Tab-separated table of N, CA and C in Angstrom:
chain	number	residue	atom	x	y	z
A	175	MET	N	12.482	-12.591	9.369
A	175	MET	CA	12.700	-11.163	9.345
A	175	MET	C	12.415	-10.594	7.951
A	176	THR	N	12.836	-11.320	6.934
A	176	THR	CA	12.592	-10.880	5.569
A	176	THR	C	11.093	-10.821	5.295
A	177	PHE	N	10.370	-11.789	5.853
A	177	PHE	CA	8.922	-11.852	5.695
A	177	PHE	C	8.270	-10.544	6.166
A	178	LEU	N	8.630	-10.092	7.356
A	178	LEU	CA	8.039	-8.869	7.902
A	178	LEU	C	8.476	-7.627	7.132
A	179	LEU	N	9.712	-7.607	6.697
A	179	LEU	CA	10.212	-6.456	5.945
A	179	LEU	C	9.515	-6.335	4.591
A	180	VAL	N	9.343	-7.459	3.909
A	180	VAL	CA	8.660	-7.440	2.608
A	180	VAL	C	7.192	-7.059	2.798
A	181	LEU	N	6.568	-7.567	3.840
A	181	LEU	CA	5.177	-7.196	4.121
A	181	LEU	C	5.056	-5.700	4.413
A	182	ALA	N	6.003	-5.149	5.167
A	182	ALA	CA	5.986	-3.715	5.463
A	182	ALA	C	6.219	-2.882	4.199
A	183	LEU	N	7.102	-3.334	3.321
A	183	LEU	CA	7.350	-2.609	2.073
A	183	LEU	C	6.114	-2.603	1.183
A	184	TRP	N	5.476	-3.760	1.050
A	184	TRP	CA	4.240	-3.823	0.258
A	184	TRP	C	3.150	-2.956	0.878
A	185	SER	N	3.038	-2.991	2.205
A	185	SER	CA	2.007	-2.176	2.874
A	185	SER	C	2.252	-0.686	2.636
A	186	ALA	N	3.512	-0.284	2.682
A	186	ALA	CA	3.837	1.120	2.413
A	186	ALA	C	3.477	1.499	0.975
A	187	ALA	N	3.725	0.587	0.044
A	187	ALA	CA	3.381	0.865	-1.349
A	187	ALA	C	1.877	1.023	-1.530
A	188	PHE	N	1.109	0.131	-0.936
A	188	PHE	CA	-0.342	0.223	-1.068
A	188	PHE	C	-0.906	1.425	-0.318
A	189	TRP	N	-0.308	1.774	0.821
A	189	TRP	CA	-0.757	2.949	1.570
A	189	TRP	C	-0.526	4.214	0.740
A	190	CYS	N	0.642	4.319	0.120
A	190	CYS	CA	0.938	5.481	-0.722
A	190	CYS	C	0.025	5.509	-1.944
A	191	HIS	N	-0.269	4.339	-2.500
A	191	HIS	CA	-1.176	4.281	-3.642
A	191	HIS	C	-2.567	4.783	-3.253
A	192	GLU	N	-3.031	4.380	-2.104
A	192	GLU	CA	-4.351	4.832	-1.643
A	192	GLU	C	-4.341	6.332	-1.350
A	193	CYS	N	-3.258	6.832	-0.793
A	193	CYS	CA	-3.182	8.265	-0.480
A	193	CYS	C	-3.118	9.125	-1.741
A	194	LEU	N	-2.715	8.553	-2.860
A	194	LEU	CA	-2.652	9.309	-4.113
A	194	LEU	C	-3.986	9.351	-4.858
A	195	GLN	N	-4.953	8.570	-4.426
A	195	GLN	CA	-6.258	8.573	-5.085
A	195	GLN	C	-6.991	9.880	-4.786
A	196	PRO	N	-7.671	10.468	-5.762
A	196	PRO	CA	-8.330	11.759	-5.546
A	196	PRO	C	-9.375	11.730	-4.430
A	197	ARG	N	-10.131	10.646	-4.326
A	197	ARG	CA	-11.166	10.598	-3.292
A	197	ARG	C	-10.557	10.513	-1.899
A	198	THR	N	-9.369	9.920	-1.789
A	198	THR	CA	-8.706	9.832	-0.495
A	198	THR	C	-7.964	11.116	-0.177
A	199	ARG	N	-7.467	11.795	-1.199
A	199	ARG	CA	-6.767	13.057	-0.960
A	199	ARG	C	-7.681	14.109	-0.366
A	200	THR	N	-8.961	14.080	-0.730
A	200	THR	CA	-9.889	15.034	-0.131
A	200	THR	C	-10.254	14.617	1.287
A	201	ALA	N	-10.286	13.318	1.560
A	201	ALA	CA	-10.625	12.838	2.897
A	201	ALA	C	-9.468	12.997	3.869
A	202	PHE	N	-8.253	12.732	3.407
A	202	PHE	CA	-7.047	12.863	4.217
A	202	PHE	C	-6.101	13.823	3.516
A	203	PRO	N	-6.234	15.129	3.739
A	203	PRO	CA	-5.408	16.105	3.006
A	203	PRO	C	-3.918	15.942	3.311
A	204	ARG	N	-3.115	16.159	2.287
A	204	ARG	CA	-1.655	16.057	2.385
A	204	ARG	C	-1.018	17.345	1.878
A	205	GLN	N	0.245	17.517	2.209
A	205	GLN	CA	0.989	18.652	1.682
A	205	GLN	C	1.389	18.358	0.243
A	206	THR	N	1.777	19.398	-0.476
A	206	THR	CA	2.124	19.228	-1.887
A	206	THR	C	3.358	18.360	-2.071
A	207	GLY	N	4.336	18.473	-1.237
A	207	GLY	CA	5.543	17.666	-1.365
A	207	GLY	C	5.309	16.199	-1.073
A	208	ALA	N	4.279	15.910	-0.311
A	208	ALA	CA	3.993	14.516	0.042
A	208	ALA	C	3.519	13.712	-1.158
A	209	VAL	N	2.955	14.370	-2.152
A	209	VAL	CA	2.475	13.656	-3.339
A	209	VAL	C	3.646	13.037	-4.096
A	210	SER	N	4.706	13.797	-4.291
A	210	SER	CA	5.860	13.244	-5.013
A	210	SER	C	6.565	12.170	-4.191
A	211	VAL	N	6.600	12.328	-2.882
A	211	VAL	CA	7.191	11.291	-2.028
A	211	VAL	C	6.356	10.018	-2.111
A	212	ASN	N	5.034	10.149	-2.091
A	212	ASN	CA	4.164	8.983	-2.217
A	212	ASN	C	4.358	8.279	-3.556
A	213	GLN	N	4.550	9.037	-4.622
A	213	GLN	CA	4.775	8.430	-5.933
A	213	GLN	C	6.097	7.664	-5.976
A	214	ILE	N	7.125	8.229	-5.378
A	214	ILE	CA	8.429	7.563	-5.356
A	214	ILE	C	8.368	6.292	-4.522
A	215	VAL	N	7.745	6.377	-3.341
A	215	VAL	CA	7.630	5.205	-2.472
A	215	VAL	C	6.796	4.125	-3.149
A	216	ARG	N	5.721	4.529	-3.797
A	216	ARG	CA	4.851	3.570	-4.481
A	216	ARG	C	5.601	2.840	-5.598
A	217	ALA	N	6.528	3.491	-6.241
A	217	ALA	CA	7.269	2.872	-7.340
A	217	ALA	C	8.441	2.010	-6.855
A	218	LEU	N	9.116	2.434	-5.810
A	218	LEU	CA	10.350	1.761	-5.414
A	218	LEU	C	10.175	0.616	-4.427
A	219	THR	N	9.190	0.691	-3.551
A	219	THR	CA	9.087	-0.336	-2.512
A	219	THR	C	8.756	-1.734	-3.056
A	220	PRO	N	7.878	-1.902	-4.058
A	220	PRO	CA	7.696	-3.257	-4.578
A	220	PRO	C	8.967	-3.822	-5.236
A	221	CYS	N	9.743	-2.954	-5.875
A	221	CYS	CA	11.000	-3.412	-6.490
A	221	CYS	C	11.999	-3.859	-5.422
A	222	LEU	N	12.070	-3.107	-4.343
A	222	LEU	CA	12.953	-3.487	-3.246
A	222	LEU	C	12.476	-4.780	-2.583
A	223	ALA	N	11.168	-4.929	-2.439
A	223	ALA	CA	10.617	-6.155	-1.857
A	223	ALA	C	10.925	-7.361	-2.751
A	224	LEU	N	10.823	-7.198	-4.056
A	224	LEU	CA	11.142	-8.296	-4.972
A	224	LEU	C	12.618	-8.665	-4.877
A	225	THR	N	13.472	-7.668	-4.778
A	225	THR	CA	14.906	-7.927	-4.642
A	225	THR	C	15.198	-8.716	-3.373
A	226	LEU	N	14.557	-8.340	-2.267
A	226	LEU	CA	14.760	-9.066	-1.018
A	226	LEU	C	14.266	-10.506	-1.112
A	227	CYS	N	13.123	-10.697	-1.743
A	227	CYS	CA	12.573	-12.054	-1.877
A	227	CYS	C	13.455	-12.927	-2.759
A	228	LEU	N	13.944	-12.372	-3.843
A	228	LEU	CA	14.796	-13.153	-4.735
A	228	LEU	C	16.170	-13.415	-4.126
A	229	PHE	N	16.642	-12.493	-3.317
A	229	PHE	CA	17.925	-12.681	-2.648
A	229	PHE	C	17.822	-13.780	-1.597
A	230	GLU	N	16.703	-13.838	-0.910
A	230	GLU	CA	16.498	-14.846	0.135
A	230	GLU	C	16.392	-16.253	-0.460
A	231	ASP	N	15.544	-16.407	-1.481
A	231	ASP	CA	15.335	-17.724	-2.100
A	231	ASP	C	14.935	-17.499	-3.558
A	232	PRO	N	15.858	-17.675	-4.482
A	232	PRO	CA	15.546	-17.386	-5.887
A	232	PRO	C	14.422	-18.244	-6.468
A	233	ALA	N	14.285	-19.473	-6.018
A	233	ALA	CA	13.265	-20.355	-6.590
A	233	ALA	C	11.862	-19.984	-6.131
A	234	LEU	N	11.705	-19.671	-4.869
A	234	LEU	CA	10.380	-19.369	-4.324
A	234	LEU	C	10.144	-17.878	-4.081
A	235	GLY	N	11.135	-17.058	-4.369
A	235	GLY	CA	11.038	-15.632	-4.070
A	235	GLY	C	9.867	-14.938	-4.734
A	236	ILE	N	9.604	-15.274	-5.976
A	236	ILE	CA	8.501	-14.618	-6.694
A	236	ILE	C	7.158	-14.983	-6.074
A	237	PHE	N	7.033	-16.214	-5.578
A	237	PHE	CA	5.780	-16.617	-4.938
A	237	PHE	C	5.589	-15.908	-3.601
A	238	TYR	N	6.686	-15.772	-2.833
A	238	TYR	CA	6.611	-15.008	-1.591
A	238	TYR	C	6.231	-13.562	-1.870
A	239	TRP	N	6.836	-12.995	-2.897
A	239	TRP	CA	6.585	-11.597	-3.254
A	239	TRP	C	5.119	-11.388	-3.623
A	240	LEU	N	4.587	-12.260	-4.468
A	240	LEU	CA	3.185	-12.130	-4.882
A	240	LEU	C	2.229	-12.389	-3.719
A	241	GLY	N	2.522	-13.404	-2.908
A	241	GLY	CA	1.651	-13.724	-1.784
A	241	GLY	C	1.638	-12.629	-0.729
A	242	LEU	N	2.803	-12.112	-0.409
A	242	LEU	CA	2.868	-11.041	0.582
A	242	LEU	C	2.267	-9.747	0.036
A	243	GLY	N	2.383	-9.532	-1.273
A	243	GLY	CA	1.735	-8.365	-1.877
A	243	GLY	C	0.223	-8.450	-1.768
A	244	SER	N	-0.319	-9.631	-1.981
A	244	SER	CA	-1.767	-9.815	-1.846
A	244	SER	C	-2.220	-9.609	-0.409
A	245	THR	N	-1.464	-10.161	0.519
A	245	THR	CA	-1.802	-10.020	1.932
A	245	THR	C	-1.726	-8.557	2.371
A	246	ALA	N	-0.695	-7.866	1.948
A	246	ALA	CA	-0.549	-6.462	2.311
A	246	ALA	C	-1.648	-5.609	1.679
A	247	GLY	N	-2.040	-5.936	0.454
A	247	GLY	CA	-3.119	-5.193	-0.199
A	247	GLY	C	-4.440	-5.348	0.535
A	248	LEU	N	-4.753	-6.565	0.948
A	248	LEU	CA	-5.985	-6.783	1.707
A	248	LEU	C	-5.936	-6.079	3.061
A	249	GLY	N	-4.808	-6.189	3.736
A	249	GLY	CA	-4.682	-5.536	5.044
A	249	GLY	C	-4.776	-4.021	4.954
A	250	THR	N	-4.154	-3.443	3.949
A	250	THR	CA	-4.196	-1.988	3.782
A	250	THR	C	-5.597	-1.516	3.424
A	251	SER	N	-6.289	-2.258	2.583
A	251	SER	CA	-7.647	-1.840	2.214
A	251	SER	C	-8.595	-1.923	3.399
A	252	VAL	N	-8.445	-2.940	4.236
A	252	VAL	CA	-9.288	-3.038	5.430
A	252	VAL	C	-8.960	-1.910	6.401
A	253	LEU	N	-7.676	-1.615	6.571
A	253	LEU	CA	-7.279	-0.533	7.472
A	253	LEU	C	-7.807	0.814	6.994
A	254	MET	N	-7.713	1.092	5.693
A	254	MET	CA	-8.233	2.364	5.177
A	254	MET	C	-9.749	2.445	5.312
A	255	ALA	N	-10.442	1.326	5.123
A	255	ALA	CA	-11.893	1.326	5.291
A	255	ALA	C	-12.273	1.613	6.734
A	256	VAL	N	-11.534	1.050	7.673
A	256	VAL	CA	-11.816	1.298	9.094
A	256	VAL	C	-11.536	2.755	9.440
A	257	LEU	N	-10.425	3.298	8.936
A	257	LEU	CA	-10.101	4.698	9.220
A	257	LEU	C	-11.151	5.642	8.630
A	258	LYS	N	-11.612	5.350	7.422
A	258	LYS	CA	-12.645	6.192	6.817
A	258	LYS	C	-13.953	6.070	7.575
A	259	GLN	N	-14.266	4.875	8.052
A	259	GLN	CA	-15.497	4.677	8.814
A	259	GLN	C	-15.434	5.437	10.130
A	260	LYS	N	-14.290	5.430	10.800
A	260	LYS	CA	-14.147	6.156	12.066
A	260	LYS	C	-14.266	7.659	11.872
A	261	ARG	N	-13.798	8.149	10.753
A	261	ARG	CA	-13.885	9.585	10.479
A	261	ARG	C	-15.227	9.981	9.882
A	262	GLY	N	-16.051	9.002	9.590
A	262	GLY	CA	-17.343	9.293	8.989
A	262	GLY	C	-17.257	9.656	7.523
A	263	LEU	N	-16.199	9.189	6.855
A	263	LEU	CA	-15.979	9.550	5.467
A	263	LEU	C	-16.273	8.399	4.515
A	264	ALA	N	-16.863	7.338	5.000
A	264	ALA	CA	-17.086	6.170	4.156
A	264	ALA	C	-18.061	6.492	3.024
A	265	ARG	N	-19.085	7.250	3.290
A	265	ARG	CA	-20.033	7.599	2.239
A	265	ARG	C	-19.461	8.588	1.256
A	266	MET	N	-18.605	9.476	1.750
A	266	MET	CA	-18.060	10.512	0.892
A	266	MET	C	-17.147	9.923	-0.202
A	267	SER	N	-16.469	8.811	0.082
A	267	SER	CA	-15.527	8.266	-0.895
A	267	SER	C	-16.197	7.348	-1.921
A	268	LYS	N	-17.443	6.989	-1.710
A	268	LYS	CA	-18.133	6.115	-2.664
A	268	LYS	C	-18.717	6.950	-3.798
A	269	THR	N	-18.711	6.371	-4.985
A	269	THR	CA	-19.299	7.064	-6.129
A	269	THR	C	-20.808	6.828	-6.140
A	270	PRO	N	-21.583	7.815	-6.538
A	270	PRO	CA	-23.044	7.625	-6.586
A	270	PRO	C	-23.436	6.669	-7.701
A	271	LEU	N	-24.519	5.965	-7.488
A	271	LEU	CA	-24.992	5.011	-8.502
A	271	LEU	C	-25.753	5.682	-9.593
């Protein structure tokens, strides 16, 4: 259960981080209040995930935290790429060469 909760917390942090990027804000518009909520979630969820991992197993908690953070980062980036591709915004978010 802790595994899924930590993965969800990391995913929420990475999702909020992606939503705060300027190129994503133009592709997926948000309200003004959502920006501050995204910043708070982005800052607090990794700390809460680390606390849960260390509470579960102090010796291996940091490794679980780092591993699940990597997994959540990859999953979130693939999900955002698929969503941008479905909306036809994949080219718009890339920088010109």
